Short mmCIF file of C-alpha atoms in Angstrom, two decimals:
data_model
loop_
_atom_site.label_atom_id
_atom_site.label_comp_id
_atom_site.label_asym_id
_atom_site.label_seq_id
_atom_site.Cartn_x
_atom_site.Cartn_y
_atom_site.Cartn_z
CA UNK N 1 17.62 2.04 28.95
CA UNK N 2 16.19 5.50 29.70
CA UNK N 3 17.42 7.86 32.38
CA UNK N 4 15.28 8.20 35.48
CA UNK N 5 15.04 11.96 35.07
CA UNK N 6 13.53 11.77 31.56
CA UNK N 7 9.82 11.09 31.10
CA UNK N 8 10.36 8.41 28.47
CA UNK N 9 8.95 4.90 28.56
CA UNK N 10 11.27 1.94 28.14
CA UNK N 11 9.67 1.23 24.77
CA UNK N 12 11.58 4.11 23.21
CA UNK N 13 14.73 2.00 23.44
CA UNK N 14 13.02 -0.54 21.19
CA UNK N 15 12.56 2.09 18.48
CA UNK N 16 15.84 4.01 18.72
CA UNK N 17 19.56 3.14 18.61
CA UNK N 18 21.34 2.37 21.88
CA UNK N 19 23.58 5.41 21.33
CA UNK N 20 20.53 7.67 21.55
CA UNK N 21 19.48 6.21 24.89
CA UNK N 22 23.00 6.86 26.15
CA UNK N 23 22.85 10.42 24.84
CA UNK N 24 19.59 11.05 26.69
CA UNK N 25 21.14 9.63 29.86
CA UNK N 26 24.08 12.03 29.59
CA UNK N 27 21.71 14.93 28.87
CA UNK N 28 19.78 14.25 32.06
CA UNK N 29 23.03 14.37 34.03
CA UNK N 30 24.49 17.60 32.61
CA UNK N 31 21.48 19.83 33.12
CA UNK N 32 19.89 20.62 36.51
CA UNK N 33 16.23 20.93 35.48
CA UNK N 34 13.96 18.82 37.71
CA UNK N 35 12.62 15.48 36.40
CA UNK N 36 9.11 16.92 36.26
CA UNK N 37 10.09 19.47 33.61
CA UNK N 38 8.46 18.88 30.19
CA UNK N 39 10.57 16.81 27.84
CA UNK N 40 11.04 19.45 25.12
CA UNK N 41 11.71 22.17 27.72
CA UNK N 42 14.55 20.11 29.15
CA UNK N 43 15.98 19.65 25.67
CA UNK N 44 15.79 23.32 24.76
CA UNK N 45 17.27 24.34 28.09
CA UNK N 46 20.49 22.59 27.13
CA UNK N 47 21.08 25.33 24.56
CA UNK N 48 20.04 28.32 26.70
CA UNK N 49 23.10 28.69 29.01
CA UNK N 50 25.49 29.29 26.11
CA UNK N 51 24.99 31.71 23.20
CA UNK N 52 27.20 29.40 21.13
CA UNK N 53 26.13 25.85 22.02
CA UNK N 54 28.65 23.10 21.57
CA UNK N 55 28.24 20.43 18.94
CA UNK N 56 27.50 17.88 21.67
CA UNK N 57 24.65 20.03 23.01
CA UNK N 58 23.15 20.41 19.56
CA UNK N 59 23.38 16.65 18.97
CA UNK N 60 21.67 15.98 22.31
CA UNK N 61 18.80 18.33 21.46
CA UNK N 62 18.33 16.93 17.94
CA UNK N 63 18.43 13.30 19.07
CA UNK N 64 16.22 14.04 22.06
CA UNK N 65 13.66 15.73 19.83
CA UNK N 66 13.79 12.67 17.57
CA UNK N 67 13.13 10.47 20.61
CA UNK N 68 10.12 12.59 21.51
CA UNK N 69 8.83 12.44 17.90
CA UNK N 70 9.18 8.66 17.61
CA UNK N 71 7.55 8.15 20.99
CA UNK N 72 4.64 10.30 19.83
CA UNK N 73 4.25 8.16 16.71
CA UNK N 74 4.39 4.99 18.81
CA UNK N 75 1.69 6.27 21.18
CA UNK N 76 -0.59 7.09 18.23
CA UNK N 77 -0.10 3.52 17.00
CA UNK N 78 -0.87 2.06 20.43
CA UNK N 79 -4.00 4.20 20.79
CA UNK N 80 -5.16 3.05 17.37
CA UNK N 81 -4.65 -0.61 18.30
CA UNK N 82 -6.83 -0.15 21.38
CA UNK N 83 -9.53 1.67 19.40
CA UNK N 84 -9.67 -1.12 16.82
CA UNK N 85 -10.39 -3.76 19.45
CA UNK N 86 -12.57 -1.83 21.92
CA UNK N 87 -16.30 -2.47 22.08
CA UNK N 88 -18.17 0.79 21.54
CA UNK N 89 -20.50 1.88 24.31
CA UNK N 90 -21.77 4.85 22.29
CA UNK N 91 -25.45 5.49 21.81
CA UNK N 92 -27.80 8.05 20.29
CA UNK N 93 -30.23 9.98 22.46
CA UNK N 94 -33.82 10.26 21.25
CA UNK N 95 -35.18 13.59 22.56
CA UNK N 96 -38.75 12.55 21.69
CA UNK N 97 -38.92 9.26 23.60
CA UNK N 98 -35.93 9.92 25.91
CA UNK N 99 -34.67 6.44 25.01
CA UNK N 100 -31.09 5.55 24.20
CA UNK N 101 -30.62 4.02 20.75
CA UNK N 102 -27.57 1.72 20.40
CA UNK N 103 -25.04 2.78 17.79
CA UNK N 104 -24.80 0.54 14.71
CA UNK N 105 -21.44 -0.66 13.46
CA UNK N 106 -19.77 -0.26 10.08
CA UNK N 107 -19.50 -4.07 10.13
CA UNK N 108 -23.31 -4.43 10.18
CA UNK N 109 -25.25 -4.71 6.89
CA UNK N 110 -26.44 -1.40 5.43
CA UNK N 111 -29.91 -0.25 6.48
CA UNK N 112 -30.06 3.01 4.52
CA UNK N 113 -29.08 4.00 1.01
CA UNK N 114 -26.94 6.95 2.12
CA UNK N 115 -25.53 8.36 5.35
CA UNK N 116 -24.42 11.99 5.61
CA UNK N 117 -21.80 12.54 8.32
CA UNK N 118 -21.41 16.13 9.51
CA UNK N 119 -18.60 16.88 12.01
CA UNK N 120 -19.46 19.94 14.08
CA UNK N 121 -17.46 21.99 16.56
CA UNK N 122 -19.00 25.23 17.84
CA UNK N 123 -21.32 25.48 14.84
CA UNK N 124 -24.51 26.80 16.47
CA UNK N 125 -24.71 29.70 13.99
CA UNK N 126 -23.76 28.00 10.70
CA UNK N 127 -25.32 24.58 11.28
CA UNK N 128 -29.08 25.46 11.11
CA UNK N 129 -29.01 26.84 7.56
CA UNK N 130 -26.83 24.00 6.26
CA UNK N 131 -29.00 21.32 7.91
CA UNK N 132 -32.22 22.88 6.66
CA UNK N 133 -30.96 22.93 3.07
CA UNK N 134 -29.61 19.39 3.36
CA UNK N 135 -32.77 17.87 4.84
CA UNK N 136 -35.04 19.66 2.36
CA UNK N 137 -33.09 18.11 -0.50
CA UNK N 138 -33.09 14.65 1.08
CA UNK N 139 -36.84 14.73 1.79
CA UNK N 140 -37.67 15.87 -1.74
CA UNK N 141 -35.52 13.19 -3.32
CA UNK N 142 -36.86 10.42 -1.09
CA UNK N 143 -40.41 11.43 -2.03
CA UNK N 144 -39.57 10.87 -5.69
CA UNK N 145 -37.27 7.84 -5.30
CA UNK N 146 -38.72 5.30 -2.90
CA UNK N 147 -35.40 3.43 -2.69
CA UNK N 148 -33.62 6.59 -1.58
CA UNK N 149 -33.46 6.22 2.20
CA UNK N 150 -31.16 8.42 4.23
CA UNK N 151 -29.82 9.44 7.60
CA UNK N 152 -27.96 12.56 8.72
CA UNK N 153 -25.44 11.98 11.49
CA UNK N 154 -24.19 15.09 13.28
CA UNK N 155 -21.07 14.44 15.34
CA UNK N 156 -20.64 17.08 18.04
CA UNK N 157 -16.90 17.21 18.66
CA UNK N 158 -17.01 18.58 22.20
CA UNK N 159 -18.59 21.93 21.33
CA UNK N 160 -18.66 24.60 24.04
CA UNK N 161 -21.59 26.51 22.55
CA UNK N 162 -25.15 25.34 21.77
CA UNK N 163 -24.30 23.13 18.78
CA UNK N 164 -25.80 20.01 20.37
CA UNK N 165 -28.98 21.89 21.31
CA UNK N 166 -29.40 23.07 17.72
CA UNK N 167 -28.74 19.54 16.40
CA UNK N 168 -31.25 17.91 18.76
CA UNK N 169 -33.94 20.34 17.57
CA UNK N 170 -33.58 18.79 14.12
CA UNK N 171 -33.81 15.29 15.66
CA UNK N 172 -37.11 16.29 17.32
CA UNK N 173 -38.46 17.60 14.04
CA UNK N 174 -37.26 14.86 11.66
CA UNK N 175 -37.22 11.82 14.04
CA UNK N 176 -34.20 9.82 15.14
CA UNK N 177 -34.44 7.36 12.26
CA UNK N 178 -33.46 10.16 9.90
CA UNK N 179 -31.36 12.53 12.03
CA UNK N 180 -29.00 11.45 14.80
CA UNK N 181 -26.54 13.24 17.07
CA UNK N 182 -23.37 11.63 18.38
CA UNK N 183 -21.77 13.45 21.33
CA UNK N 184 -18.00 12.98 21.72
CA UNK N 185 -17.83 14.72 25.10
CA UNK N 186 -14.57 16.55 24.51
CA UNK N 187 -12.87 18.00 21.46
CA UNK N 188 -10.81 15.43 19.53
CA UNK N 189 -10.52 17.01 16.09
CA UNK N 190 -12.38 16.86 12.78
CA UNK N 191 -10.67 13.63 11.74
CA UNK N 192 -11.86 11.79 14.84
CA UNK N 193 -15.38 13.21 14.51
CA UNK N 194 -15.59 11.95 10.91
CA UNK N 195 -14.12 8.58 11.89
CA UNK N 196 -16.68 8.06 14.67
CA UNK N 197 -19.52 9.06 12.38
CA UNK N 198 -18.40 6.69 9.64
CA UNK N 199 -18.02 3.76 12.04
CA UNK N 200 -21.57 4.27 13.39
CA UNK N 201 -23.43 4.90 10.12
CA UNK N 202 -25.97 2.72 8.32
CA UNK N 203 -25.66 3.71 4.66
CA UNK N 204 -24.53 1.87 1.54
CA UNK N 205 -22.91 5.17 0.60
CA UNK N 206 -21.29 7.40 3.20
CA UNK N 207 -20.82 11.11 2.54
CA UNK N 208 -18.83 13.44 4.77
CA UNK N 209 -19.63 17.14 4.46
CA UNK N 210 -18.84 20.25 6.44
CA UNK N 211 -21.27 21.92 8.84
CA UNK N 212 -20.97 25.29 7.11
CA UNK N 213 -22.72 24.19 3.92
CA UNK N 214 -19.88 25.51 1.75
CA UNK N 215 -20.56 22.76 -0.82
CA UNK N 216 -24.06 22.40 -2.23
CA UNK N 217 -25.58 19.15 -1.01
CA UNK N 218 -27.04 18.54 -4.49
CA UNK N 219 -23.47 17.89 -5.67
CA UNK N 220 -23.62 14.53 -3.93
CA UNK N 221 -25.31 13.34 -7.13
CA UNK N 222 -22.04 14.01 -9.01
CA UNK N 223 -20.07 11.90 -6.55
CA UNK N 224 -22.79 9.25 -6.52
CA UNK N 225 -22.68 8.98 -10.31
CA UNK N 226 -18.89 8.57 -10.21
CA UNK N 227 -19.17 5.84 -7.56
CA UNK N 228 -21.64 3.95 -9.75
CA UNK N 229 -19.42 4.37 -12.80
CA UNK N 230 -16.41 2.96 -10.97
CA UNK N 231 -18.51 0.12 -9.52
CA UNK N 232 -19.76 -0.78 -13.01
CA UNK N 233 -16.20 -0.67 -14.33
CA UNK N 234 -15.06 -2.98 -11.52
CA UNK N 235 -17.87 -5.45 -12.27
CA UNK N 236 -16.85 -5.64 -15.94
CA UNK N 237 -13.21 -6.32 -15.13
CA UNK N 238 -11.92 -9.85 -15.99
CA UNK N 239 -11.26 -10.58 -12.31
CA UNK N 240 -14.95 -10.16 -11.46
CA UNK N 241 -16.58 -11.20 -14.73
CA UNK N 242 -17.50 -14.67 -13.39
CA UNK N 243 -18.60 -13.51 -9.94
CA UNK N 244 -22.22 -12.77 -9.02
CA UNK N 245 -23.28 -9.14 -9.20
CA UNK N 246 -22.27 -7.37 -6.00
CA UNK N 247 -24.16 -4.70 -4.12
CA UNK N 248 -22.97 -1.11 -4.32
CA UNK N 249 -22.00 -1.19 -0.64
CA UNK N 250 -19.66 -4.15 -1.29
CA UNK N 251 -17.54 -2.34 -3.87
CA UNK N 252 -14.51 -0.49 -2.50
CA UNK N 253 -14.61 3.04 -3.94
CA UNK N 254 -13.72 6.54 -2.72
CA UNK N 255 -14.72 9.74 -4.54
CA UNK N 256 -13.32 13.12 -3.49
CA UNK N 257 -15.06 16.42 -4.08
CA UNK N 258 -12.63 18.97 -5.48
CA UNK N 259 -12.21 22.75 -5.62
CA UNK N 260 -9.13 22.51 -7.85
CA UNK N 261 -11.04 24.11 -10.75
CA UNK N 262 -11.39 27.24 -8.59
CA UNK N 263 -7.65 27.56 -7.96
CA UNK N 264 -7.03 30.42 -10.41
CA UNK N 265 -9.83 32.47 -8.86
CA UNK N 266 -8.49 31.77 -5.37
CA UNK N 267 -4.96 32.80 -6.33
CA UNK N 268 -6.28 36.10 -7.67
CA UNK N 269 -8.22 37.00 -4.53
CA UNK N 270 -5.96 35.70 -1.74
CA UNK N 271 -3.04 37.61 -0.26
CA UNK N 272 0.42 36.59 -1.55
CA UNK N 273 1.54 34.94 1.69
CA UNK N 274 -1.57 32.75 1.80
CA UNK N 275 -0.90 31.65 -1.77
CA UNK N 276 2.70 30.91 -0.82
CA UNK N 277 1.60 28.80 2.14
CA UNK N 278 -1.02 27.02 0.04
CA UNK N 279 1.49 26.11 -2.67
CA UNK N 280 4.00 24.96 -0.06
CA UNK N 281 1.37 22.82 1.65
CA UNK N 282 0.35 21.22 -1.66
CA UNK N 283 3.99 20.38 -2.34
CA UNK N 284 4.35 18.66 1.03
CA UNK N 285 1.09 16.77 0.42
CA UNK N 286 2.41 15.62 -2.95
CA UNK N 287 5.61 14.36 -1.32
CA UNK N 288 3.60 12.59 1.39
CA UNK N 289 0.70 10.96 -0.44
CA UNK N 290 1.88 11.16 -4.03
CA UNK N 291 -0.04 12.40 -7.10
CA UNK N 292 -3.63 11.59 -7.97
CA UNK N 293 -5.83 13.91 -5.92
CA UNK N 294 -5.28 17.65 -6.45
CA UNK N 295 -7.55 18.87 -3.64
CA UNK N 296 -7.22 16.63 -0.59
CA UNK N 297 -8.75 19.13 1.86
CA UNK N 298 -12.23 19.61 0.39
CA UNK N 299 -14.69 18.51 3.07
CA UNK N 300 -16.99 16.71 0.63
CA UNK N 301 -16.07 13.04 0.17
CA UNK N 302 -18.07 9.89 -0.55
CA UNK N 303 -17.19 6.29 0.26
CA UNK N 304 -18.90 2.98 -0.27
CA UNK N 305 -19.53 1.05 2.92
CA UNK N 306 -16.80 -1.48 2.16
CA UNK N 307 -14.23 1.26 1.48
CA UNK N 308 -15.19 3.17 4.63
CA UNK N 309 -14.83 -0.01 6.68
CA UNK N 310 -11.23 -0.43 5.55
CA UNK N 311 -10.24 3.22 5.64
CA UNK N 312 -11.74 4.38 8.92
CA UNK N 313 -10.59 1.35 10.88
CA UNK N 314 -7.04 2.17 9.77
CA UNK N 315 -6.93 5.94 10.07
CA UNK N 316 -4.75 7.41 12.86
CA UNK N 317 -4.80 11.19 12.53
CA UNK N 318 -7.54 12.96 14.43
CA UNK N 319 -7.28 16.57 13.30
CA UNK N 320 -6.28 18.41 10.13
CA UNK N 321 -4.56 16.01 7.74
CA UNK N 322 -6.73 12.92 8.05
CA UNK N 323 -7.85 13.72 4.46
CA UNK N 324 -4.28 13.21 3.22
CA UNK N 325 -4.04 10.00 5.22
CA UNK N 326 -7.20 8.76 3.49
CA UNK N 327 -5.54 9.27 0.09
CA UNK N 328 -2.42 7.48 1.33
CA UNK N 329 -4.49 4.55 2.63
CA UNK N 330 -6.55 4.31 -0.56
CA UNK N 331 -3.37 3.87 -2.57
CA UNK N 332 -1.90 1.25 -0.26
CA UNK N 333 -5.19 -0.65 0.08
CA UNK N 334 -5.75 -0.37 -3.69
CA UNK N 335 -9.13 1.31 -3.28
CA UNK N 336 -10.11 3.05 -6.56
CA UNK N 337 -10.26 6.85 -6.21
CA UNK N 338 -11.73 9.63 -8.34
CA UNK N 339 -11.87 13.41 -8.02
CA UNK N 340 -15.02 15.33 -9.00
CA UNK N 341 -15.40 19.10 -9.24
CA UNK N 342 -18.02 20.56 -6.89
CA UNK N 343 -19.59 23.96 -6.34
CA UNK N 344 -18.03 25.68 -3.36
CA UNK N 345 -18.60 28.98 -1.58
CA UNK N 346 -16.39 30.37 1.15
CA UNK N 347 -18.44 30.77 4.32
CA UNK N 348 -17.24 33.16 7.08
CA UNK N 349 -16.20 31.52 10.33
CA UNK N 350 -13.43 29.17 9.20
CA UNK N 351 -11.46 27.59 12.06
CA UNK N 352 -8.24 27.29 10.02
CA UNK N 353 -5.59 29.66 11.38
CA UNK N 354 -2.00 30.38 10.39
CA UNK N 355 -0.83 28.16 13.25
CA UNK N 356 -2.95 25.36 11.78
CA UNK N 357 -0.51 25.17 8.84
CA UNK N 358 2.31 24.18 11.20
CA UNK N 359 0.12 21.51 12.76
CA UNK N 360 -0.75 20.22 9.28
CA UNK N 361 2.91 19.96 8.25
CA UNK N 362 3.65 18.10 11.49
CA UNK N 363 0.83 15.64 10.78
CA UNK N 364 2.09 15.10 7.22
CA UNK N 365 5.47 14.21 8.71
CA UNK N 366 3.72 11.75 11.03
CA UNK N 367 2.15 10.04 8.00
CA UNK N 368 5.46 9.80 6.15
CA UNK N 369 7.43 8.46 9.11
CA UNK N 370 4.70 6.38 10.78
CA UNK N 371 3.81 4.39 7.66
CA UNK N 372 7.17 4.72 5.92
CA UNK N 373 9.08 3.04 8.76
CA UNK N 374 6.37 0.46 9.38
CA UNK N 375 5.54 1.77 12.88
CA UNK N 376 1.90 2.11 11.81
CA UNK N 377 0.50 -1.07 10.29
CA UNK N 378 -2.17 -1.05 7.57
CA UNK N 379 -4.84 -3.72 8.14
CA UNK N 380 -6.68 -5.05 5.10
#
């Protein structure tokens, strides 16, 4: 039972002990803030009247904050359940013919050898150079290797500048079969932009890369070689020795680009407090997802189609730490992972701020609690 003055749904009582519901009821009676006041504001206000809050007040605030946190986790789970079952009405716009091209599904057979997914938010200045370099490489390679077919999928995550205009210029020049733009309408976060791109791609291999071009696109060959090595190893395993040879897209493999080999150089050039925060963040990541991948945050990752189908239909986080969630899911879904060193250059214009670290830590806590307590289910 939840008090009428508290903006909590009745489902919270299903997740929390009855004593907590009673505590929230008492809290709503002892403080005069109106029912419309934000939940956390009402909690914090319990401590404001007294410079030395009583133990009961502290308990109310702590348990109330826990109620808010668990409700937030539950809502993420509910949203994910709806997204898994909804029928996508998304489409690509062809600026040349003005036709709308239906979005493919990750459940459809692959039509291209590789898909490059580029999440973009307010990238009108950095995107042109990165796209030009990427498409030049792809065109040159496809001219030499006839089986090398490709698509570049730019996911505009609700940009407020001219990112979509810049992207559509490349669609006009390279045709919609090779370059596509997916408009999300409003800003959701990098994780959601990558998820949408993956679910609407056509490749056997799916590569996510950042819009700033910090990692050389030619390094995809390193990840590609590792994918093939792991696929060959899987085929030679006793469990698959008697099965017919499978296509590359059917193997479940994830390969992560890594900047870990550049760590010493980064430590020498960064300010001490940034190094402190970085080390602290890595420790929290280790406690959340476990060992195995040293650099979870590099924006250069490759997945086979089968692996992407499992991972991106399970992923919940929409912003910073979806990379860590991918590692966590790979381990629990038993998807083979590898980490490959890539060339990386820091490009001015990063959107990571000091406040982003707090958001990241909060999302890591969501992973630990959401999956650890079984509130978030993993579908295989």
